[in-house]
Amino acid sequence: MITLHHLEKSQSIRILWLLEELGAPYEIKLYDRDPQTRLAPAAYKAISPLGTAPVITDGAVTLAETNAIVDYILDTYDAAGLLRPAAGAANRADYLFWFHTAQGSLQPLLTNKFVMMAMTTRAPFLVRPIAKSLVAALDAGFFGPRLNALMGEIEKALGKRKWFAGDELTAADIVMGYSMELCAHRAGMDEKRFPNAHRFLKQMREYPSYIRAMEKDGKGTILL
């Protein structure tokens, strides 16, 4: 049986949502972050090959990386292809694009933006103005334009479809969901400019399996 080693306020919520949506048998072990450093505790790092979330164990298998875990679970518990359109399906390309965009483009941009903002507040006082200037230049010249372009594509896609790959939930939505929450809270995805994106968030938060996942998580929020 799969065991989800669930680190609070992390990308692990995606796997918890997926397992709940599939109705797959699983065990969950909850881990709190260190209250001072906000990093994973030693017990979690002893299991996760990279010390990052998510990670699962299944017998002798230990597996990290969101999309690898999602594919592993779908291989076992989604034989009907409910959450992963088959090769040749009309929505297969949309599914593949957004499934991999989440981890290949969007999440790295959001993580880098978060790290850069942390630099401006945690740098020594005397070098803080330099750090702020450097971060502002990087954001204006690279991270900001790329993120804005991607958020524009998100808004456009969700203006055509209920979910990222069509009218039914797929694993692409489950993977994108966490990043979309971050966009709303940290990347300027305001409701006025991005109404379709906020409609996605509303329907995600009201989706029964997502509600169950959040209840199992027990923290009330996915954000640090």
PDB file of C-alpha atoms in Angstrom:
ATOM      1  CA  MET A   1       0.000   0.000   0.000  1.00  0.00           C
ATOM      2  CA  ILE A   2       1.165   3.503  -0.784  1.00  0.00           C
ATOM      3  CA  THR A   3       2.217   5.667   2.135  1.00  0.00           C
ATOM      4  CA  LEU A   4       2.173   9.397   1.544  1.00  0.00           C
ATOM      5  CA  HIS A   5       4.704  11.162   3.734  1.00  0.00           C
ATOM      6  CA  HIS A   6       2.846  14.434   3.883  1.00  0.00           C
ATOM      7  CA  LEU A   7       4.814  17.532   4.792  1.00  0.00           C
ATOM      8  CA  GLU A   8       2.628  20.394   5.932  1.00  0.00           C
ATOM      9  CA  LYS A   9       2.201  23.419   3.663  1.00  0.00           C
ATOM     10  CA  SER A  10       3.933  21.843   0.691  1.00  0.00           C
ATOM     11  CA  GLN A  11       3.426  20.497  -2.809  1.00  0.00           C
ATOM     12  CA  SER A  12       2.511  17.198  -1.159  1.00  0.00           C
ATOM     13  CA  ILE A  13      -1.124  18.396  -1.103  1.00  0.00           C
ATOM     14  CA  ARG A  14      -1.275  17.515  -4.809  1.00  0.00           C
ATOM     15  CA  ILE A  15      -0.668  13.835  -4.064  1.00  0.00           C
ATOM     16  CA  LEU A  16      -3.146  13.819  -1.204  1.00  0.00           C
ATOM     17  CA  TRP A  17      -5.792  15.305  -3.521  1.00  0.00           C
ATOM     18  CA  LEU A  18      -4.992  12.760  -6.246  1.00  0.00           C
ATOM     19  CA  LEU A  19      -5.310   9.812  -3.870  1.00  0.00           C
ATOM     20  CA  GLU A  20      -8.619  11.108  -2.555  1.00  0.00           C
ATOM     21  CA  GLU A  21      -9.978  11.701  -6.068  1.00  0.00           C
ATOM     22  CA  LEU A  22      -9.085   8.165  -7.152  1.00  0.00           C
ATOM     23  CA  GLY A  23     -10.355   6.578  -3.947  1.00  0.00           C
ATOM     24  CA  ALA A  24      -7.076   4.676  -3.808  1.00  0.00           C
ATOM     25  CA  PRO A  25      -6.052   2.832  -0.646  1.00  0.00           C
ATOM     26  CA  TYR A  26      -3.250   4.655   1.121  1.00  0.00           C
ATOM     27  CA  GLU A  27      -1.756   5.554   4.455  1.00  0.00           C
ATOM     28  CA  ILE A  28      -0.739   9.060   5.418  1.00  0.00           C
ATOM     29  CA  LYS A  29       2.004  10.137   7.772  1.00  0.00           C
ATOM     30  CA  LEU A  30       1.938  13.819   8.712  1.00  0.00           C
ATOM     31  CA  TYR A  31       5.063  15.872   9.285  1.00  0.00           C
ATOM     32  CA  ASP A  32       5.236  19.393  10.722  1.00  0.00           C
ATOM     33  CA  ARG A  33       7.908  21.818   9.618  1.00  0.00           C
ATOM     34  CA  ASP A  34      10.525  23.058  12.043  1.00  0.00           C
ATOM     35  CA  PRO A  35       8.896  26.093  13.709  1.00  0.00           C
ATOM     36  CA  GLN A  36      12.064  28.199  13.413  1.00  0.00           C
ATOM     37  CA  THR A  37      13.524  27.280  10.029  1.00  0.00           C
ATOM     38  CA  ARG A  38      10.225  26.198   8.379  1.00  0.00           C
ATOM     39  CA  LEU A  39      12.168  23.316   6.801  1.00  0.00           C
ATOM     40  CA  ALA A  40      11.244  19.641   6.861  1.00  0.00           C
ATOM     41  CA  PRO A  41      12.127  17.793  10.080  1.00  0.00           C
ATOM     42  CA  ALA A  42      14.928  15.229  10.235  1.00  0.00           C
ATOM     43  CA  ALA A  43      12.442  12.323  10.258  1.00  0.00           C
ATOM     44  CA  TYR A  44      11.053  13.460   6.909  1.00  0.00           C
ATOM     45  CA  LYS A  45      14.467  14.076   5.376  1.00  0.00           C
ATOM     46  CA  ALA A  46      15.462  10.550   6.333  1.00  0.00           C
ATOM     47  CA  ILE A  47      12.750   9.235   3.978  1.00  0.00           C
ATOM     48  CA  SER A  48      12.745  11.748   1.144  1.00  0.00           C
ATOM     49  CA  PRO A  49      15.711  11.185  -1.190  1.00  0.00           C
ATOM     50  CA  LEU A  50      16.018  14.931  -1.788  1.00  0.00           C
ATOM     51  CA  GLY A  51      14.564  16.194   1.469  1.00  0.00           C
ATOM     52  CA  THR A  52      11.729  17.761  -0.534  1.00  0.00           C
ATOM     53  CA  ALA A  53       7.995  17.199  -0.822  1.00  0.00           C
ATOM     54  CA  PRO A  54       6.200  15.192  -2.028  1.00  0.00           C
ATOM     55  CA  VAL A  55       7.489  11.693  -1.419  1.00  0.00           C
ATOM     56  CA  ILE A  56       5.760   8.311  -1.219  1.00  0.00           C
ATOM     57  CA  THR A  57       6.813   4.825  -0.229  1.00  0.00           C
ATOM     58  CA  ASP A  58       5.218   1.673  -1.620  1.00  0.00           C
ATOM     59  CA  GLY A  59       6.857  -1.486  -0.369  1.00  0.00           C
ATOM     60  CA  ALA A  60      10.507  -1.285  -1.457  1.00  0.00           C
ATOM     61  CA  VAL A  61       9.807   1.758  -3.649  1.00  0.00           C
ATOM     62  CA  THR A  62      10.608   5.276  -2.475  1.00  0.00           C
ATOM     63  CA  LEU A  63       9.639   7.920  -4.990  1.00  0.00           C
ATOM     64  CA  ALA A  64       9.967  11.706  -5.038  1.00  0.00           C
ATOM     65  CA  GLU A  65       9.060  14.383  -7.608  1.00  0.00           C
ATOM     66  CA  THR A  66       5.427  15.363  -8.131  1.00  0.00           C
ATOM     67  CA  ASN A  67       4.876  14.245 -11.708  1.00  0.00           C
ATOM     68  CA  ALA A  68       6.753  10.986 -11.236  1.00  0.00           C
ATOM     69  CA  ILE A  69       4.535  10.180  -8.252  1.00  0.00           C
ATOM     70  CA  VAL A  70       1.370  11.173 -10.127  1.00  0.00           C
ATOM     71  CA  ASP A  71       2.239   8.901 -13.053  1.00  0.00           C
ATOM     72  CA  TYR A  72       3.115   6.051 -10.682  1.00  0.00           C
ATOM     73  CA  ILE A  73      -0.247   6.328  -8.922  1.00  0.00           C
ATOM     74  CA  LEU A  74      -2.201   6.680 -12.172  1.00  0.00           C
ATOM     75  CA  ASP A  75      -0.474   3.579 -13.575  1.00  0.00           C
ATOM     76  CA  THR A  76      -1.843   1.585 -10.643  1.00  0.00           C
ATOM     77  CA  TYR A  77      -5.188   3.155  -9.807  1.00  0.00           C
ATOM     78  CA  ASP A  78      -6.499   4.803 -12.982  1.00  0.00           C
ATOM     79  CA  ALA A  79      -6.726   1.984 -15.501  1.00  0.00           C
ATOM     80  CA  ALA A  80      -9.834   3.608 -16.987  1.00  0.00           C
ATOM     81  CA  GLY A  81      -7.921   6.790 -17.768  1.00  0.00           C
ATOM     82  CA  LEU A  82     -10.305   9.072 -15.891  1.00  0.00           C
ATOM     83  CA  LEU A  83      -7.593  11.548 -14.931  1.00  0.00           C
ATOM     84  CA  ARG A  84      -5.111  10.999 -17.777  1.00  0.00           C
ATOM     85  CA  PRO A  85      -6.426  11.214 -21.366  1.00  0.00           C
ATOM     86  CA  ALA A  86      -5.225   8.387 -23.572  1.00  0.00           C
ATOM     87  CA  ALA A  87      -2.851   8.834 -26.485  1.00  0.00           C
ATOM     88  CA  GLY A  88      -4.863  10.121 -29.434  1.00  0.00           C
ATOM     89  CA  ALA A  89      -7.585  11.689 -27.284  1.00  0.00           C
ATOM     90  CA  ALA A  90      -8.675  15.156 -28.417  1.00  0.00           C
ATOM     91  CA  ASN A  91      -7.534  16.746 -25.144  1.00  0.00           C
ATOM     92  CA  ARG A  92      -4.286  14.778 -24.816  1.00  0.00           C
ATOM     93  CA  ALA A  93      -2.044  17.656 -25.959  1.00  0.00           C
ATOM     94  CA  ASP A  94      -3.706  20.154 -23.601  1.00  0.00           C
ATOM     95  CA  TYR A  95      -3.333  17.669 -20.770  1.00  0.00           C
ATOM     96  CA  LEU A  96       0.349  17.055 -21.449  1.00  0.00           C
ATOM     97  CA  PHE A  97       1.115  20.761 -21.787  1.00  0.00           C
ATOM     98  CA  TRP A  98      -0.429  21.838 -18.493  1.00  0.00           C
ATOM     99  CA  PHE A  99       0.642  18.703 -16.629  1.00  0.00           C
ATOM    100  CA  HIS A 100       4.279  19.491 -17.412  1.00  0.00           C
ATOM    101  CA  THR A 101       3.978  23.285 -17.368  1.00  0.00           C
ATOM    102  CA  ALA A 102       3.158  23.142 -13.659  1.00  0.00           C
ATOM    103  CA  GLN A 103       6.537  21.700 -12.711  1.00  0.00           C
ATOM    104  CA  GLY A 104       8.589  22.603 -15.758  1.00  0.00           C
ATOM    105  CA  SER A 105       7.828  26.335 -15.981  1.00  0.00           C
ATOM    106  CA  LEU A 106       5.351  27.718 -13.449  1.00  0.00           C
ATOM    107  CA  GLN A 107       6.550  26.280 -10.152  1.00  0.00           C
ATOM    108  CA  PRO A 108      10.252  27.090 -10.775  1.00  0.00           C
ATOM    109  CA  LEU A 109       9.328  30.708 -11.523  1.00  0.00           C
ATOM    110  CA  LEU A 110       7.241  30.943  -8.362  1.00  0.00           C
ATOM    111  CA  THR A 111       9.941  29.308  -6.243  1.00  0.00           C
ATOM    112  CA  ASN A 112      12.638  31.602  -7.584  1.00  0.00           C
ATOM    113  CA  LYS A 113      10.428  34.626  -6.978  1.00  0.00           C
ATOM    114  CA  PHE A 114       9.837  33.510  -3.386  1.00  0.00           C
ATOM    115  CA  VAL A 115      13.565  32.951  -2.792  1.00  0.00           C
ATOM    116  CA  MET A 116      14.410  36.354  -4.245  1.00  0.00           C
ATOM    117  CA  MET A 117      11.892  38.101  -2.012  1.00  0.00           C
ATOM    118  CA  ALA A 118      13.323  36.259   0.992  1.00  0.00           C
ATOM    119  CA  MET A 119      16.770  37.591   0.068  1.00  0.00           C
ATOM    120  CA  THR A 120      15.569  41.168   0.447  1.00  0.00           C
ATOM    121  CA  THR A 121      14.315  40.585   3.989  1.00  0.00           C
ATOM    122  CA  ARG A 122      16.989  38.202   5.294  1.00  0.00           C
ATOM    123  CA  ALA A 123      20.103  39.854   3.890  1.00  0.00           C
ATOM    124  CA  PRO A 124      22.322  41.699   6.401  1.00  0.00           C
ATOM    125  CA  PHE A 125      21.083  45.221   6.965  1.00  0.00           C
ATOM    126  CA  LEU A 126      23.990  46.956   5.233  1.00  0.00           C
ATOM    127  CA  VAL A 127      23.688  44.912   2.033  1.00  0.00           C
ATOM    128  CA  ARG A 128      19.902  44.862   1.961  1.00  0.00           C
ATOM    129  CA  PRO A 129      19.630  47.840  -0.450  1.00  0.00           C
ATOM    130  CA  ILE A 130      21.960  46.047  -2.869  1.00  0.00           C
ATOM    131  CA  ALA A 131      19.941  42.834  -2.550  1.00  0.00           C
ATOM    132  CA  LYS A 132      16.710  44.717  -3.229  1.00  0.00           C
ATOM    133  CA  SER A 133      18.195  46.391  -6.283  1.00  0.00           C
ATOM    134  CA  LEU A 134      19.478  43.087  -7.663  1.00  0.00           C
ATOM    135  CA  VAL A 135      16.184  41.311  -7.030  1.00  0.00           C
ATOM    136  CA  ALA A 136      14.229  44.130  -8.683  1.00  0.00           C
ATOM    137  CA  ALA A 137      16.450  43.967 -11.758  1.00  0.00           C
ATOM    138  CA  LEU A 138      16.117  40.185 -12.050  1.00  0.00           C
ATOM    139  CA  ASP A 139      12.368  40.369 -11.617  1.00  0.00           C
ATOM    140  CA  ALA A 140      11.931  43.144 -14.171  1.00  0.00           C
ATOM    141  CA  GLY A 141      14.247  41.629 -16.747  1.00  0.00           C
ATOM    142  CA  PHE A 142      13.528  37.914 -16.464  1.00  0.00           C
ATOM    143  CA  PHE A 143      11.192  36.389 -13.889  1.00  0.00           C
ATOM    144  CA  GLY A 144       8.406  38.972 -14.084  1.00  0.00           C
ATOM    145  CA  PRO A 145       7.927  38.939 -17.881  1.00  0.00           C
ATOM    146  CA  ARG A 146       8.014  35.136 -18.047  1.00  0.00           C
ATOM    147  CA  LEU A 147       5.538  34.759 -15.223  1.00  0.00           C
ATOM    148  CA  ASN A 148       3.199  37.395 -16.672  1.00  0.00           C
ATOM    149  CA  ALA A 149       3.267  35.685 -20.076  1.00  0.00           C
ATOM    150  CA  LEU A 150       2.470  32.318 -18.519  1.00  0.00           C
ATOM    151  CA  MET A 151      -0.337  33.740 -16.408  1.00  0.00           C
ATOM    152  CA  GLY A 152      -1.774  35.239 -19.596  1.00  0.00           C
ATOM    153  CA  GLU A 153      -1.805  31.796 -21.198  1.00  0.00           C
ATOM    154  CA  ILE A 154      -3.465  30.348 -18.107  1.00  0.00           C
ATOM    155  CA  GLU A 155      -6.220  32.950 -18.273  1.00  0.00           C
ATOM    156  CA  LYS A 156      -6.710  32.315 -21.978  1.00  0.00           C
ATOM    157  CA  ALA A 157      -6.897  28.526 -21.580  1.00  0.00           C
ATOM    158  CA  LEU A 158      -9.379  28.723 -18.711  1.00  0.00           C
ATOM    159  CA  GLY A 159     -11.512  31.092 -20.751  1.00  0.00           C
ATOM    160  CA  LYS A 160     -12.037  28.269 -23.253  1.00  0.00           C
ATOM    161  CA  ARG A 161     -12.431  25.318 -20.909  1.00  0.00           C
ATOM    162  CA  LYS A 162     -13.776  24.582 -17.447  1.00  0.00           C
ATOM    163  CA  TRP A 163     -10.565  22.798 -16.449  1.00  0.00           C
ATOM    164  CA  PHE A 164      -7.106  22.936 -17.991  1.00  0.00           C
ATOM    165  CA  ALA A 165      -7.678  20.006 -20.349  1.00  0.00           C
ATOM    166  CA  GLY A 166     -11.430  20.174 -20.892  1.00  0.00           C
ATOM    167  CA  ASP A 167     -14.727  19.953 -19.060  1.00  0.00           C
ATOM    168  CA  GLU A 168     -13.600  17.218 -16.662  1.00  0.00           C
ATOM    169  CA  LEU A 169     -10.953  17.233 -13.953  1.00  0.00           C
ATOM    170  CA  THR A 170      -7.626  15.651 -14.914  1.00  0.00           C
ATOM    171  CA  ALA A 171      -4.294  15.169 -13.184  1.00  0.00           C
ATOM    172  CA  ALA A 172      -3.128  18.354 -14.928  1.00  0.00           C
ATOM    173  CA  ASP A 173      -5.547  20.329 -12.735  1.00  0.00           C
ATOM    174  CA  ILE A 174      -4.380  18.525  -9.622  1.00  0.00           C
ATOM    175  CA  VAL A 175      -0.749  19.393 -10.379  1.00  0.00           C
ATOM    176  CA  MET A 176      -1.548  22.974 -11.402  1.00  0.00           C
ATOM    177  CA  GLY A 177      -3.756  23.630  -8.369  1.00  0.00           C
ATOM    178  CA  TYR A 178      -0.987  24.197  -5.839  1.00  0.00           C
ATOM    179  CA  SER A 179       0.848  26.585  -8.161  1.00  0.00           C
ATOM    180  CA  MET A 180      -2.359  28.472  -8.892  1.00  0.00           C
ATOM    181  CA  GLU A 181      -2.814  29.121  -5.176  1.00  0.00           C
ATOM    182  CA  LEU A 182       0.702  30.546  -5.067  1.00  0.00           C
ATOM    183  CA  CYS A 183      -0.018  32.726  -8.098  1.00  0.00           C
ATOM    184  CA  ALA A 184      -3.037  34.205  -6.360  1.00  0.00           C
ATOM    185  CA  HIS A 185      -1.203  34.937  -3.124  1.00  0.00           C
ATOM    186  CA  ARG A 186       2.320  35.800  -4.259  1.00  0.00           C
ATOM    187  CA  ALA A 187       2.438  36.561  -7.974  1.00  0.00           C
ATOM    188  CA  GLY A 188      -0.133  39.268  -8.580  1.00  0.00           C
ATOM    189  CA  MET A 189      -2.876  37.050  -9.993  1.00  0.00           C
ATOM    190  CA  ASP A 190      -5.655  39.370  -8.893  1.00  0.00           C
ATOM    191  CA  GLU A 191      -9.280  38.530  -9.582  1.00  0.00           C
ATOM    192  CA  LYS A 192      -9.965  41.594 -11.717  1.00  0.00           C
ATOM    193  CA  ARG A 193      -7.225  40.830 -14.261  1.00  0.00           C
ATOM    194  CA  PHE A 194      -7.557  37.052 -14.097  1.00  0.00           C
ATOM    195  CA  PRO A 195     -11.234  36.162 -13.537  1.00  0.00           C
ATOM    196  CA  ASN A 196     -10.980  32.765 -15.243  1.00  0.00           C
ATOM    197  CA  ALA A 197      -8.032  31.762 -13.082  1.00  0.00           C
ATOM    198  CA  HIS A 198      -9.944  32.736  -9.945  1.00  0.00           C
ATOM    199  CA  ARG A 199     -12.973  30.798 -11.161  1.00  0.00           C
ATOM    200  CA  PHE A 200     -10.668  27.760 -11.398  1.00  0.00           C
ATOM    201  CA  LEU A 201      -9.507  28.292  -7.820  1.00  0.00           C
ATOM    202  CA  LYS A 202     -13.079  28.581  -6.568  1.00  0.00           C
ATOM    203  CA  GLN A 203     -14.207  25.363  -8.246  1.00  0.00           C
ATOM    204  CA  MET A 204     -11.062  23.580  -7.052  1.00  0.00           C
ATOM    205  CA  ARG A 205     -11.627  24.620  -3.442  1.00  0.00           C
ATOM    206  CA  GLU A 206     -15.234  23.427  -3.673  1.00  0.00           C
ATOM    207  CA  TYR A 207     -14.384  20.083  -5.306  1.00  0.00           C
ATOM    208  CA  PRO A 208     -15.321  17.189  -2.951  1.00  0.00           C
ATOM    209  CA  SER A 209     -12.032  15.293  -3.192  1.00  0.00           C
ATOM    210  CA  TYR A 210     -10.036  18.498  -2.643  1.00  0.00           C
ATOM    211  CA  ILE A 211     -12.111  19.289   0.431  1.00  0.00           C
ATOM    212  CA  ARG A 212     -11.402  15.794   1.769  1.00  0.00           C
ATOM    213  CA  ALA A 213      -7.694  16.234   1.087  1.00  0.00           C
ATOM    214  CA  MET A 214      -7.618  19.517   2.978  1.00  0.00           C
ATOM    215  CA  GLU A 215      -9.424  17.888   5.879  1.00  0.00           C
ATOM    216  CA  LYS A 216      -6.835  15.090   5.972  1.00  0.00           C
ATOM    217  CA  ASP A 217      -4.092  17.730   5.816  1.00  0.00           C
ATOM    218  CA  GLY A 218      -5.681  19.484   8.770  1.00  0.00           C
ATOM    219  CA  LYS A 219      -3.758  22.757   8.444  1.00  0.00           C
ATOM    220  CA  GLY A 220      -6.394  24.909   6.756  1.00  0.00           C
ATOM    221  CA  THR A 221      -4.008  26.396   4.195  1.00  0.00           C
ATOM    222  CA  ILE A 222      -1.388  25.151   1.735  1.00  0.00           C
ATOM    223  CA  LEU A 223       0.756  28.280   2.062  1.00  0.00           C
ATOM    224  CA  LEU A 224       3.680  28.999   4.346  1.00  0.00           C
TER     225      LEU A 224
END
